[in-house]
CSV table of C-alpha atoms in Angstrom, one decimal:
chain,number,residue,atom,x,y,z
A,1,PRO,CA,19.4,17.6,4.4
A,2,SER,CA,16.6,20.1,4.0
A,3,SER,CA,13.1,19.4,2.9
A,4,PHE,CA,10.0,21.3,2.0
A,5,ALA,CA,6.5,21.0,1.0
A,6,TRP,CA,5.2,23.4,-1.5
A,7,PRO,CA,1.8,23.8,-3.2
A,8,ALA,CA,2.6,24.0,-6.8
A,9,ALA,CA,0.6,26.4,-8.9
A,10,SER,CA,0.4,24.1,-11.9
A,11,LEU,CA,1.6,20.7,-13.0
A,12,GLY,CA,4.6,22.3,-14.8
A,13,ALA,CA,5.7,24.0,-11.5
A,14,PHE,CA,5.3,20.8,-9.7
A,15,PHE,CA,7.7,19.1,-12.3
A,16,GLN,CA,10.2,22.0,-11.7
A,17,ILE,CA,10.1,21.6,-8.0
A,18,VAL,CA,10.6,17.8,-8.1
A,19,SER,CA,13.4,18.1,-10.7
A,20,ARG,CA,15.3,20.1,-7.9
A,21,CYS,CA,15.0,17.4,-5.3
A,22,ASP,CA,17.4,14.5,-4.7
A,23,PHE,CA,14.8,12.4,-2.9
A,24,VAL,CA,11.1,12.2,-2.9
A,25,LEU,CA,9.0,10.8,0.1
A,26,CYS,CA,5.3,10.7,-0.7
A,27,ASN,CA,2.2,8.6,-0.5
A,28,ASP,CA,1.0,6.4,-3.4
A,29,SER,CA,0.2,9.3,-5.7
A,30,ALA,CA,1.4,11.0,-8.9
A,31,ALA,CA,4.4,12.5,-7.0
A,32,SER,CA,6.0,9.1,-6.9
A,33,HIS,CA,5.6,8.7,-10.6
A,34,VAL,CA,6.9,12.1,-11.3
A,35,GLY,CA,9.9,11.5,-9.3
A,36,ALA,CA,10.5,8.1,-10.8
A,37,ALA,CA,10.2,9.7,-14.4
A,38,LEU,CA,12.7,12.4,-13.4
A,39,GLY,CA,15.2,9.7,-12.1
A,40,LYS,CA,14.9,10.7,-8.5
A,41,ARG,CA,15.1,8.4,-5.6
A,42,VAL,CA,11.5,7.8,-4.4
A,43,LEU,CA,10.1,6.2,-1.3
A,44,ALA,CA,6.3,5.7,-1.6
A,45,VAL,CA,4.3,4.8,1.4
A,46,PHE,CA,1.2,2.8,0.2
A,47,GLY,CA,-2.0,2.7,2.1
A,48,SER,CA,-5.3,1.4,0.5
A,49,GLY,CA,-3.8,1.0,-3.0
A,50,SER,CA,-1.9,-1.8,-4.5
A,51,SER,CA,1.9,-1.4,-5.0
A,52,ARG,CA,1.6,-4.3,-7.4
A,53,TRP,CA,-0.6,-2.2,-9.8
A,54,PHE,CA,0.7,1.4,-8.9
A,55,ALA,CA,4.2,1.4,-7.7
A,56,PRO,CA,6.6,3.8,-9.5
A,57,TYR,CA,8.4,2.0,-12.3
A,58,SER,CA,12.0,2.9,-11.6
A,59,PRO,CA,15.1,1.1,-10.1
A,60,GLY,CA,15.4,4.2,-7.7
A,61,ALA,CA,11.9,3.7,-6.3
A,62,THR,CA,11.1,1.9,-3.1
A,63,VAL,CA,7.7,1.1,-1.6
A,64,ILE,CA,6.7,0.6,2.0
A,65,GLU,CA,3.4,-0.9,2.8
A,66,SER,CA,1.7,-3.0,5.5
A,67,SER,CA,0.0,-6.4,5.3
A,68,ALA,CA,-1.9,-5.5,8.5
A,69,CYS,CA,-5.2,-5.0,6.6
A,70,PRO,CA,-6.9,-8.3,5.5
A,71,VAL,CA,-9.0,-6.6,2.9
A,72,ARG,CA,-6.3,-4.5,1.2
A,73,PRO,CA,-6.4,-3.0,-1.5
A,74,CYS,CA,-9.6,-1.3,-0.8
A,75,PHE,CA,-9.0,1.9,-2.7
A,76,ASP,CA,-10.3,4.4,-0.2
A,77,ARG,CA,-13.5,2.3,0.6
A,78,CYS,CA,-12.2,1.3,4.0
A,79,VAL,CA,-14.4,-1.3,5.9
A,80,GLN,CA,-12.2,-1.6,8.9
A,81,PRO,CA,-12.7,0.5,12.1
A,82,SER,CA,-9.5,2.3,11.4
A,83,TYR,CA,-6.8,2.7,8.7
A,84,LEU,CA,-5.0,-0.5,9.4
A,85,CYS,CA,-3.1,-0.3,6.2
A,86,LEU,CA,-1.3,3.0,7.2
A,87,GLU,CA,-1.3,2.2,11.0
A,88,GLY,CA,0.9,-0.8,10.2
A,89,VAL,CA,3.6,1.3,8.7
A,90,SER,CA,5.7,2.6,11.4
A,91,TYR,CA,7.8,5.7,11.7
A,92,GLY,CA,10.8,3.4,12.4
A,93,GLN,CA,10.3,1.7,8.9
A,94,VAL,CA,10.0,4.9,7.1
A,95,ALA,CA,13.0,6.6,8.8
A,96,GLY,CA,15.2,3.5,8.4
A,97,GLU,CA,14.3,3.3,4.6
A,98,ILE,CA,15.0,7.0,4.3
A,99,GLU,CA,18.4,6.6,5.8
A,100,ARG,CA,19.2,3.5,3.8
A,101,THR,CA,18.1,5.2,0.5
A,102,LEU,CA,19.9,8.4,1.2
A,103,ALA,CA,23.1,6.5,2.1
A,104,THR,CA,23.1,5.0,-1.3
A,105,ASP,CA,25.1,7.1,-3.8
A,106,ASP,CA,23.4,5.5,-6.9
A,107,PRO,CA,19.7,6.5,-7.4
A,108,GLY,CA,19.2,3.5,-9.5
A,109,ARG,CA,20.8,1.2,-6.7
């Protein structure tokens, strides 16, 4: 599979880019909601935000997050010595979820 990161010139251009994707890997951002709205498989990695409040609403969306931070969600007002919320998400977790998601034929699982 190929991948790309492209700075879109406008919101419309961003929607066009995402519409051409089979899978969206992103942080907890608007990109996850755009992918979900366009019926794409989405893997959103949550850090300081709350997936209970902001997860993309779609059967094709998956969230990865860590419970390593005792004060999460902090919404970018971190009081810890480092970003425990993101450090608790491993490369192996993300890679495994990407493989599992891409192996699924039905985006709605």
